[in-house]
PDB file of C-alpha atoms in Angstrom:
ATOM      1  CA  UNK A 219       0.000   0.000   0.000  1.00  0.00           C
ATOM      2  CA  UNK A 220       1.465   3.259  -0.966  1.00  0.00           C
ATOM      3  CA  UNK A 221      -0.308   6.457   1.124  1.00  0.00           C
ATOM      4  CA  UNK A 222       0.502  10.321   0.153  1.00  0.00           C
ATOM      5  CA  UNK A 223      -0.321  12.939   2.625  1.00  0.00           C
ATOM      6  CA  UNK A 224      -1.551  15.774   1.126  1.00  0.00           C
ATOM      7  CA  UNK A 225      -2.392  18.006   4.500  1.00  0.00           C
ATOM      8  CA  UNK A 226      -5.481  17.825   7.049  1.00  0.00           C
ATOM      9  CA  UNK A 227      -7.445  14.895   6.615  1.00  0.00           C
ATOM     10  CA  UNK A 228      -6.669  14.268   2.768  1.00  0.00           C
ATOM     11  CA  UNK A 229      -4.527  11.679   1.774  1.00  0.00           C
ATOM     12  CA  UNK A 230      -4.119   9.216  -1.613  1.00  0.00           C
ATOM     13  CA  UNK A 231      -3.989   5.691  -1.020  1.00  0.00           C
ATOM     14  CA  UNK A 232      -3.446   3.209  -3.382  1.00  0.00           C
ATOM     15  CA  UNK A 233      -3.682  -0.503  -2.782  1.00  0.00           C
ATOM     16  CA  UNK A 234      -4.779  -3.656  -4.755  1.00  0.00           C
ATOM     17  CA  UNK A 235      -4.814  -1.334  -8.033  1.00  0.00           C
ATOM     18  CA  UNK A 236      -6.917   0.988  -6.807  1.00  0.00           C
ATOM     19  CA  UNK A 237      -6.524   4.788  -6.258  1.00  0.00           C
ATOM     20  CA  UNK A 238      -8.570   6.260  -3.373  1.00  0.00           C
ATOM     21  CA  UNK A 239      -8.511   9.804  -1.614  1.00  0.00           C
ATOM     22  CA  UNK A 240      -9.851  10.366   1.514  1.00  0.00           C
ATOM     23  CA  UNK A 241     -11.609  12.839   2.342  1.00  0.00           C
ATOM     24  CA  UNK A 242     -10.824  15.937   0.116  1.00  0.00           C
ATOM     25  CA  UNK A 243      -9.887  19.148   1.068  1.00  0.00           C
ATOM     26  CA  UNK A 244      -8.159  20.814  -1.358  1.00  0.00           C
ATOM     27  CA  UNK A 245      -8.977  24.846  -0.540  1.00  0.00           C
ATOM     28  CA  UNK A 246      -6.466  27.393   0.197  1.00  0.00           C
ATOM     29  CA  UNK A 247      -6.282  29.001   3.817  1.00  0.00           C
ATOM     30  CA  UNK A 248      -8.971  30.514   3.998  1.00  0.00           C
ATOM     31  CA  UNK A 249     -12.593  30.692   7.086  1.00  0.00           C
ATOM     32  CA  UNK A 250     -15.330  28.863   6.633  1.00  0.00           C
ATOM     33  CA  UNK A 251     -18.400  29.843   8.592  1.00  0.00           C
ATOM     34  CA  UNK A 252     -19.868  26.433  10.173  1.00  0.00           C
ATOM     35  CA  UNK A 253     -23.607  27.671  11.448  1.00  0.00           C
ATOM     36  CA  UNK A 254     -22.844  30.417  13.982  1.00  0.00           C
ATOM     37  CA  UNK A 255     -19.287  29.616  14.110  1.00  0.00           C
ATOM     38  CA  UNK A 256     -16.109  29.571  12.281  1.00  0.00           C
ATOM     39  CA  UNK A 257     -13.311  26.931  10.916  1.00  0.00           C
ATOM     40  CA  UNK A 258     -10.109  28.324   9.999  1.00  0.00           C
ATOM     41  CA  UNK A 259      -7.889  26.379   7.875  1.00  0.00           C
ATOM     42  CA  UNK A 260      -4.510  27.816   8.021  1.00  0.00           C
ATOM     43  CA  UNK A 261      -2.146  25.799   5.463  1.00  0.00           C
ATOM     44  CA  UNK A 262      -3.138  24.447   1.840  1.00  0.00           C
ATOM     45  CA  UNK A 263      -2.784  21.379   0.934  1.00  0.00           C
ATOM     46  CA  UNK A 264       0.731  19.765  -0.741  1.00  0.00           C
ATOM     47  CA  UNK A 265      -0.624  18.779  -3.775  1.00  0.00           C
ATOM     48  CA  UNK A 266      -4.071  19.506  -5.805  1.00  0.00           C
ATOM     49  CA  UNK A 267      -6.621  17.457  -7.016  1.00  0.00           C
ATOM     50  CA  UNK A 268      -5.623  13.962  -9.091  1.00  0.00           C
ATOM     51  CA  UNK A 269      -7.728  11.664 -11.073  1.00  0.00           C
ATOM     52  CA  UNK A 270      -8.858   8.833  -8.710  1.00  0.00           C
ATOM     53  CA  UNK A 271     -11.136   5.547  -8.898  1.00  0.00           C
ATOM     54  CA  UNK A 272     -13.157   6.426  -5.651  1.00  0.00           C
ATOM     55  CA  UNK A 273     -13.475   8.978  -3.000  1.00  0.00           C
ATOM     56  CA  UNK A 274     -13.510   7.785   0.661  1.00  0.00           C
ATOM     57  CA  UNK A 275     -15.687  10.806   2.056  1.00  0.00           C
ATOM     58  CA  UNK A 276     -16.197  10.231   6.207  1.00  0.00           C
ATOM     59  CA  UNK A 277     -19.113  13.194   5.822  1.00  0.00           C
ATOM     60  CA  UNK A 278     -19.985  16.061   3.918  1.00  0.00           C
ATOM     61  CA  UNK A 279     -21.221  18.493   6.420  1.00  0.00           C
ATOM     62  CA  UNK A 280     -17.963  19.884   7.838  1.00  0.00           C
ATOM     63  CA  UNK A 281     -15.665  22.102   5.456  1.00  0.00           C
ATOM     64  CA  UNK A 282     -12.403  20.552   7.092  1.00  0.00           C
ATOM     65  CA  UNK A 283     -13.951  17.259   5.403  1.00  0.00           C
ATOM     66  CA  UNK A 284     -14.900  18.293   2.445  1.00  0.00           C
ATOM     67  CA  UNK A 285     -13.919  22.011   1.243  1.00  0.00           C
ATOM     68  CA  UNK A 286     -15.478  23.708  -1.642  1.00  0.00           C
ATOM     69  CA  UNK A 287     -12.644  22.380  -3.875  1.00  0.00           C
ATOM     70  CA  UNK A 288     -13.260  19.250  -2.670  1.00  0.00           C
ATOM     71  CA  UNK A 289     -16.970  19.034  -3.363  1.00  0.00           C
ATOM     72  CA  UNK A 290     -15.912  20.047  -7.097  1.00  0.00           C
ATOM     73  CA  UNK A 291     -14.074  17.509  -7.210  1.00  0.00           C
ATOM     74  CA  UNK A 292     -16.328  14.667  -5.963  1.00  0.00           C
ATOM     75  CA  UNK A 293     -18.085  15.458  -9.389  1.00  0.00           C
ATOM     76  CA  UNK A 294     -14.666  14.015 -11.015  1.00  0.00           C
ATOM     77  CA  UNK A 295     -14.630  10.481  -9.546  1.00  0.00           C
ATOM     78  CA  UNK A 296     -16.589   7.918 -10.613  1.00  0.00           C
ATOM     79  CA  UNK A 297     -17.147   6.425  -7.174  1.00  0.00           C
ATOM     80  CA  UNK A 298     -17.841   8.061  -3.622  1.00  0.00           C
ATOM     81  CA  UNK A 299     -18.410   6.118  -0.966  1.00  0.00           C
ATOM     82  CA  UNK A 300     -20.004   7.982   2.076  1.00  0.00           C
ATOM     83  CA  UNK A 301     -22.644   8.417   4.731  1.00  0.00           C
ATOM     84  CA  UNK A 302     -26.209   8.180   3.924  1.00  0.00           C
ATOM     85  CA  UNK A 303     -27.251  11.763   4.582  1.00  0.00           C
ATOM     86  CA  UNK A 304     -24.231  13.023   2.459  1.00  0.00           C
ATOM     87  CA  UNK A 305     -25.478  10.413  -0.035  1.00  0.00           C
ATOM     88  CA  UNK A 306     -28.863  12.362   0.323  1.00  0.00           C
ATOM     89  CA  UNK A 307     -27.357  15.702  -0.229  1.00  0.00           C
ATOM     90  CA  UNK A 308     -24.625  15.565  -2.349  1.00  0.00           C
ATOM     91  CA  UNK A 309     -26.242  12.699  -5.022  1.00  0.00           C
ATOM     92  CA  UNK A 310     -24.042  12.151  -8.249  1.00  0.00           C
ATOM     93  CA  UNK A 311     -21.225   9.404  -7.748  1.00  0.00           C
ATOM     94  CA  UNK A 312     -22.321   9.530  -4.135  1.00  0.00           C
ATOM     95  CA  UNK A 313     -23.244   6.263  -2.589  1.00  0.00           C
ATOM     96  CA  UNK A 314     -24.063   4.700   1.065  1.00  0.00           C
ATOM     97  CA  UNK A 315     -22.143   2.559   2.363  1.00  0.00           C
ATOM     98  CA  UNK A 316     -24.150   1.543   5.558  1.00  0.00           C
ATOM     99  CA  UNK A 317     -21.979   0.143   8.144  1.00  0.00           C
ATOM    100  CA  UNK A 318     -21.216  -4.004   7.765  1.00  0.00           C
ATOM    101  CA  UNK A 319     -22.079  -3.828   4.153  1.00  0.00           C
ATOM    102  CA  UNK A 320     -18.991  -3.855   1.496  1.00  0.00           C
ATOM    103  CA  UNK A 321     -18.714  -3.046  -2.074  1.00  0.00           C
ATOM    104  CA  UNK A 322     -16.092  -4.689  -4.395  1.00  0.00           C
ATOM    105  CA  UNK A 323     -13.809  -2.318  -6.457  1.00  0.00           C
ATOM    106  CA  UNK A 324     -11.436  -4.336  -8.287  1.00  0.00           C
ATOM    107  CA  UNK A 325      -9.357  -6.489  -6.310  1.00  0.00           C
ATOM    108  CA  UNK A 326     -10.576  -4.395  -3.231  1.00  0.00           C
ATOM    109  CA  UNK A 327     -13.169  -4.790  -0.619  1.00  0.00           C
ATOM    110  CA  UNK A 328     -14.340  -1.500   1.043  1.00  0.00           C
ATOM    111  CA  UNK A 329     -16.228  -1.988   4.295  1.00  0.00           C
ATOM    112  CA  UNK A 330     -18.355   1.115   6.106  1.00  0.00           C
ATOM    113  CA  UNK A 331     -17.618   0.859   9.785  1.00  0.00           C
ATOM    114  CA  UNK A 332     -19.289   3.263  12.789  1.00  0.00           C
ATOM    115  CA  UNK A 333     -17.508   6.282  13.396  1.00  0.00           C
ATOM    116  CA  UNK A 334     -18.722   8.833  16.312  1.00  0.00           C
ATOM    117  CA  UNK A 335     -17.929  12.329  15.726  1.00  0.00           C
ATOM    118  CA  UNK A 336     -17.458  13.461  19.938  1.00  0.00           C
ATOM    119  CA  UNK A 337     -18.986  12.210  23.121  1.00  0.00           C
ATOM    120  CA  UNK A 338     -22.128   9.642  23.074  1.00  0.00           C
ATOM    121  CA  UNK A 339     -25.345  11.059  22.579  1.00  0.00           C
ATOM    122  CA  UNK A 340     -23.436  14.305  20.046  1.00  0.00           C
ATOM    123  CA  UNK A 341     -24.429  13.007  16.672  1.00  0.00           C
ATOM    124  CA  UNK A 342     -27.718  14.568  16.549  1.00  0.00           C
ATOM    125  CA  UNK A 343     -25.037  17.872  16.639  1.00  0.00           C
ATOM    126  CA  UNK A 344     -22.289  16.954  14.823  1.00  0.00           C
ATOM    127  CA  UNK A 345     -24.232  15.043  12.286  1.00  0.00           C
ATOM    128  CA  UNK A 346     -23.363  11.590  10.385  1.00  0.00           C
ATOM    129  CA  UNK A 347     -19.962  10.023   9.889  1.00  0.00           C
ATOM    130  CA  UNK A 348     -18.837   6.920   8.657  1.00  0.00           C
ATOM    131  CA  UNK A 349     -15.357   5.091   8.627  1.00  0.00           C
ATOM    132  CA  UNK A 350     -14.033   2.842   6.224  1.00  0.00           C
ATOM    133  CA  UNK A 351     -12.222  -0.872   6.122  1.00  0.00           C
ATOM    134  CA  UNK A 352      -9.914  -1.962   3.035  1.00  0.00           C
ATOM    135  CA  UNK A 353      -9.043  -5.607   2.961  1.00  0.00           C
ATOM    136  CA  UNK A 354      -8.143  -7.717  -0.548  1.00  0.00           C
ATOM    137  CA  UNK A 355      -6.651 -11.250  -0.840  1.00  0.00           C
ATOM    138  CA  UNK A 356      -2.979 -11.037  -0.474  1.00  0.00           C
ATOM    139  CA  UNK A 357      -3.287  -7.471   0.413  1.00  0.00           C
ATOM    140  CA  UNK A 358      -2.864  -5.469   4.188  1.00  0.00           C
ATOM    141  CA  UNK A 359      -6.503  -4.690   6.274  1.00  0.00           C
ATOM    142  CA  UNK A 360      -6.301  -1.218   6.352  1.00  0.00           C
ATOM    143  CA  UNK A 361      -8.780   0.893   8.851  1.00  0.00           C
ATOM    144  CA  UNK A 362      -9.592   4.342   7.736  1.00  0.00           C
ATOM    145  CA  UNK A 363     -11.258   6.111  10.588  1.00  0.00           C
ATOM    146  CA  UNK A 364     -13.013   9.305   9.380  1.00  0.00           C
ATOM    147  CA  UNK A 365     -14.022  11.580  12.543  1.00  0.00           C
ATOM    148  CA  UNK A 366     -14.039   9.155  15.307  1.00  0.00           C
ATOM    149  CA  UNK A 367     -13.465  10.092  18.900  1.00  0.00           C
ATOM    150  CA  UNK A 368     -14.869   7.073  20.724  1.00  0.00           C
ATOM    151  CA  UNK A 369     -12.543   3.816  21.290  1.00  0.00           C
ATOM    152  CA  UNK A 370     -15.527   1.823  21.989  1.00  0.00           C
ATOM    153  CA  UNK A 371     -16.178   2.090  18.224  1.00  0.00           C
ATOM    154  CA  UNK A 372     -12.316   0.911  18.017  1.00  0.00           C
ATOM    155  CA  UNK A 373     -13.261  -1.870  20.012  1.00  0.00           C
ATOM    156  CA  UNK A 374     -16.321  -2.622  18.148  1.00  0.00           C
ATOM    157  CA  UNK A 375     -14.684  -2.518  14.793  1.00  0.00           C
ATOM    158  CA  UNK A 376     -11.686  -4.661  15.793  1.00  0.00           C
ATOM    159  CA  UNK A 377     -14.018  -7.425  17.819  1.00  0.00           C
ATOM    160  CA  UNK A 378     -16.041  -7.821  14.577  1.00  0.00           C
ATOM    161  CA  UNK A 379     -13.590  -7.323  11.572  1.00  0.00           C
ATOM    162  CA  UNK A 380     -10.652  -8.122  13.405  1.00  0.00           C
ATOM    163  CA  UNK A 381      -7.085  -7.104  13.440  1.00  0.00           C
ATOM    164  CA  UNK A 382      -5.583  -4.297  10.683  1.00  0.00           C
ATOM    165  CA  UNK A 383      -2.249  -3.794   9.618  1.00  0.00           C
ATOM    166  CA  UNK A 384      -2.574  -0.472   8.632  1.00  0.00           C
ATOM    167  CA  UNK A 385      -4.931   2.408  10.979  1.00  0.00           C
ATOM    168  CA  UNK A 386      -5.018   5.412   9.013  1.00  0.00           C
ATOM    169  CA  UNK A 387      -6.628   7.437  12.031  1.00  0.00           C
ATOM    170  CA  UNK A 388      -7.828  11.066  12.498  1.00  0.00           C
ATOM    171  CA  UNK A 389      -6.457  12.802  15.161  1.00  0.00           C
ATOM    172  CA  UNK A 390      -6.300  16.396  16.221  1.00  0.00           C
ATOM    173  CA  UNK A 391      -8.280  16.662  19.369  1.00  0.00           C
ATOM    174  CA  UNK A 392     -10.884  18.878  17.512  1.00  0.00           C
ATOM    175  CA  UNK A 393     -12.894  21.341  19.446  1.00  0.00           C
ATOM    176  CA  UNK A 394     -15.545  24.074  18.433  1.00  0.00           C
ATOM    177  CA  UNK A 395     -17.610  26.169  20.068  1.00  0.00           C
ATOM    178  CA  UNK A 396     -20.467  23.543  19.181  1.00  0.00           C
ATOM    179  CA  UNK A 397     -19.878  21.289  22.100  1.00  0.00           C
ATOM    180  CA  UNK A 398     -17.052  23.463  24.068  1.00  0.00           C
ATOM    181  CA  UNK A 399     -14.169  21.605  25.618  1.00  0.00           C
ATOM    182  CA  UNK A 400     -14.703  17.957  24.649  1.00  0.00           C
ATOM    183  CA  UNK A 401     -13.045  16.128  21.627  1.00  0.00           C
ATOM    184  CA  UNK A 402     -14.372  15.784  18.434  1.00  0.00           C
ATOM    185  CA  UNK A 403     -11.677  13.438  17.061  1.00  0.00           C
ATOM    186  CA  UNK A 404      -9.181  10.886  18.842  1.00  0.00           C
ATOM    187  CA  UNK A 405      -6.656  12.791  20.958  1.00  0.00           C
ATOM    188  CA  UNK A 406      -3.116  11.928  20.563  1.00  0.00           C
ATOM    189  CA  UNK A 407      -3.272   9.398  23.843  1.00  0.00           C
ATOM    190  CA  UNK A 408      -6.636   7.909  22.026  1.00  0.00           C
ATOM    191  CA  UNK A 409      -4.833   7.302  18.530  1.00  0.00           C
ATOM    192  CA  UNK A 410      -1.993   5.221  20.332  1.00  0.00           C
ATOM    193  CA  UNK A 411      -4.598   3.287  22.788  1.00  0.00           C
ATOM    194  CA  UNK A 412      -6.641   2.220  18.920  1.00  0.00           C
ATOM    195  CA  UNK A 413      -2.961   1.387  17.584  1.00  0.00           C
ATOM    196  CA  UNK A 414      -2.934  -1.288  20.389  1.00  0.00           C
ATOM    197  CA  UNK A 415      -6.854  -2.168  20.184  1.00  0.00           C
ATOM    198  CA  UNK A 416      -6.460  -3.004  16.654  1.00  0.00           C
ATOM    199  CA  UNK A 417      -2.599  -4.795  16.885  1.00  0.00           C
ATOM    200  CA  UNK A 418      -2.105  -2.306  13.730  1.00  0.00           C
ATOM    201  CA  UNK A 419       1.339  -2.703  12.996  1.00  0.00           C
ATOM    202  CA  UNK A 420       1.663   0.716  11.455  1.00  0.00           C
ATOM    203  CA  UNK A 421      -0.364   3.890  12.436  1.00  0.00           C
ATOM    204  CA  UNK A 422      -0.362   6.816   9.864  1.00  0.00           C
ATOM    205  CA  UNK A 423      -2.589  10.090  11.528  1.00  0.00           C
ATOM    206  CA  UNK A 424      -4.340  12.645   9.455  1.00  0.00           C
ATOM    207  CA  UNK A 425      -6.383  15.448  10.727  1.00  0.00           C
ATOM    208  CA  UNK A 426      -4.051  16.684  13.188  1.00  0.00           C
ATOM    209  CA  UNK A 427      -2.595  19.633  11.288  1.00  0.00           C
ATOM    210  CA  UNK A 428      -3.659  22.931   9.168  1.00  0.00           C
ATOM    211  CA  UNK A 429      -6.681  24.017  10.486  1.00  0.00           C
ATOM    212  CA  UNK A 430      -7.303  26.570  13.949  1.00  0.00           C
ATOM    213  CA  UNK A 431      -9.302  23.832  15.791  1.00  0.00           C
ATOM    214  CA  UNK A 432      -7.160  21.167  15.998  1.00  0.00           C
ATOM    215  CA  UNK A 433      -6.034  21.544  19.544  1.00  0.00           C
ATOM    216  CA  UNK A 434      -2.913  18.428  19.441  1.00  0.00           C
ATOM    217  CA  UNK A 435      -0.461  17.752  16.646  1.00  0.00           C
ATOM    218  CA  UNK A 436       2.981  16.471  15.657  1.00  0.00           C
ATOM    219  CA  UNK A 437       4.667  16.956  19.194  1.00  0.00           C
ATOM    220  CA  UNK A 438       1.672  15.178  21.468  1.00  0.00           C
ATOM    221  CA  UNK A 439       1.368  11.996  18.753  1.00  0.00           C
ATOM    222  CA  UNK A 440       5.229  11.483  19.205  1.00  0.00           C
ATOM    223  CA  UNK A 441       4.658  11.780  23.101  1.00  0.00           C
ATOM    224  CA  UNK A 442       1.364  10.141  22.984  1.00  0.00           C
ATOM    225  CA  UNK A 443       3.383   7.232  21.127  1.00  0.00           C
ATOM    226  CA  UNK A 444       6.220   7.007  23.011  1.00  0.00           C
ATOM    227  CA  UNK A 445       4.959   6.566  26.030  1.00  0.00           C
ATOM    228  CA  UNK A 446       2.639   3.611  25.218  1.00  0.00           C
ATOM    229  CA  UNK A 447       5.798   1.943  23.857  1.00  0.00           C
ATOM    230  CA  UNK A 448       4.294   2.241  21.290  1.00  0.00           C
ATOM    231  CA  UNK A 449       6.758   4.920  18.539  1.00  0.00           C
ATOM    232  CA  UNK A 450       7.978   2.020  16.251  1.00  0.00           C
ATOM    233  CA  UNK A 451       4.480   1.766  14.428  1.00  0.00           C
ATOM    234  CA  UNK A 452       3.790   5.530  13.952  1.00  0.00           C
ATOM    235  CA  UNK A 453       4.164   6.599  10.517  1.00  0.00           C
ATOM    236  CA  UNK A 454       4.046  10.672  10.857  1.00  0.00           C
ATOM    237  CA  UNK A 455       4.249  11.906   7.311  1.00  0.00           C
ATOM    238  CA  UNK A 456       5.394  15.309   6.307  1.00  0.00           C
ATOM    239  CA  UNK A 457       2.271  17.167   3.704  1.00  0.00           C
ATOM    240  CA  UNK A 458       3.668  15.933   0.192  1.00  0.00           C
ATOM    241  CA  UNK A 459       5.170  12.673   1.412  1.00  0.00           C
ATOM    242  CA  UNK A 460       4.154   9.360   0.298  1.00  0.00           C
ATOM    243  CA  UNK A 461       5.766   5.598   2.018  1.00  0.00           C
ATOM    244  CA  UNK A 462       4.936   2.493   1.335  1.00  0.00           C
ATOM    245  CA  UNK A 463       2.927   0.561   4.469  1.00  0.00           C
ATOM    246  CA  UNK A 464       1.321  -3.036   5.189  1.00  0.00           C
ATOM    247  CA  UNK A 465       4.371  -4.661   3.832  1.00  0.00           C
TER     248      UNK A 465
END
C-alpha cells in the first residue's frame, strides 16, 4: 500500500490497483463559517486534485472534510463512498455505504464501519460520519477512521472485523464552540490506545494539522506514542510525502 499525505485529513492511497482519496480538502487558507461559528484552515494542501477511482468521504457536512474544492471535485470520480445523509445531499457518484455492508472495487473490498464524531449522545449535533475498512486477498486490512473520537467504536470494529495492519486514524483533538471543551476526534493518547486495540502494525494520523481547531499535533502523537511503547508503528508523514505501508 502506498499512502501520500496531502495536508489535514486528505490523503491518496493506493492498494490492490486501486486509487482512493480520503476525504478531500483541497482549498487554500482561507474561514469557513460552520452555522454560527467559524473553521479556519490555516495551510493548503501539498498537492491539488488527481484523477482517482473512488473517494472515501467520512461526511460532507464539515468544510475541514470536504472544502469547496473538494466538493468540485467529488463530481470528477466515478465512485464516492459515504454516509447516507451526504449520499442524500450531495447525489451524483455519491453512494451509502451503511456500516457491515462492502462493495467490491477491483481487487478491493471497502467496508463502512461506525464512526462517532465526539462524546455519546453528540451526533444529533455533529451530524453523520462513517469510517471505512480496506481488505483484498494477499493485500494489508487497512482501517480508515473518518471523525471518530470514541474507542468503543475501536473496540467494536476490531471485535467484529478483526485485526488491521494499517490504521489510518484522524487525530487532532478537535474542538468548536459547538460542544465546548470535549473532543471531536481521537486525541493523541486515544490514537496510540486504537494502535494497540487493533494490533495495527503501522499507524499513519491525518487530521491533526492545518486548520485553527485542531487543539494536538505532531509533538503530542510522538509523546502520545512514546509513552505507550508504542513509537515504532507511527508513521508521521510530512504534507507531500508518500511511504509504502502493510508490507
Amino acid at each position: 500500500m502506498e499512502i501520500r499525505y496531502a495536508g489535514g485529513p486528505t490523503a491518496v492511497i493506493e492498494l490492490g490497483g486501486v486509487r482512493l482519496v480520503v476525504d478531500p480538502t483541497f482549498d487554500p487558507p482561507g474561514d469557513y463559517p460552520v452555522g454560527a461559528r467559524v473553521l479556519t484552515k490555516t495551510a493548503g494542501p501539498a498537492f491539488g486534485p488527481e484523477p482517482a477511482d473512488v473517494v472515501l468521504l467520512s461526511h460532507d457536512q464539515h468544510p475541514d472534510n470536504l472544502d469547496t474544492s473538494g466538493r468540485a471535485y467529488l463530481e470528477t470520480v466515478p465512485l464516492v463512498l459515504s454516509t447516507g445523509q451526504a449520499a442524500g445531499r450531495l447525489g451524483g457518484a455519491v453512494r451509502a455505504l451503511p456500516n457491515w455492508e462492502s462493495v467490491e472495487v477491483g481487487a478491493l473490498r471497502v467496508t463502512g464501519v461506525p464512526a462517532q464524531h465526539g462524546p455519546d449522545g453528540s451526533e444529533h449535533l455533529t451530524g453523520e460520519v462513517t469510517g471505512f475498512v480496506l481488505s483484498g486477498e494477499g493485500l494489508p486490512t487497512v482501517y480508515v477512521s473518518g471523525d471518530n473520537a470514541s474507542l468503543d467504536v475501536v473496540r467494536t470494529i476490531r471485535s467484529r472485523l478483526g485485526a488491521v495492519d494499517v490504521a489510518v486514524l484522524f487525530a487532532g483533538a478537535a474542538r468548536t464552540p459547538l460542544l465546548g471543551p470535549v473532543d471531536l476526534t481521537l486525541s493523541s493518547e486515544a490514537v496510540a490506545e486504537a494502535a494497540r486495540i487493533l494490533e495495527a502494525s503501522e499507524v499513519v494520523p491525518l487530521h491533526f494539522e492545518h486548520w485553527a481547531h485542531f487543539t494536538q499535533g505532531r509533538s503530542t502523537l510522538e509523546e502520545a506514542f512514546e509513552r505507550a511503547g508504542l513509537s515504532g508503528r507511527l508513521r508521521l508523514l510530512k504534507p507531500g510525502e508518500q511511504i509504502t505501508v502493510g508490507g
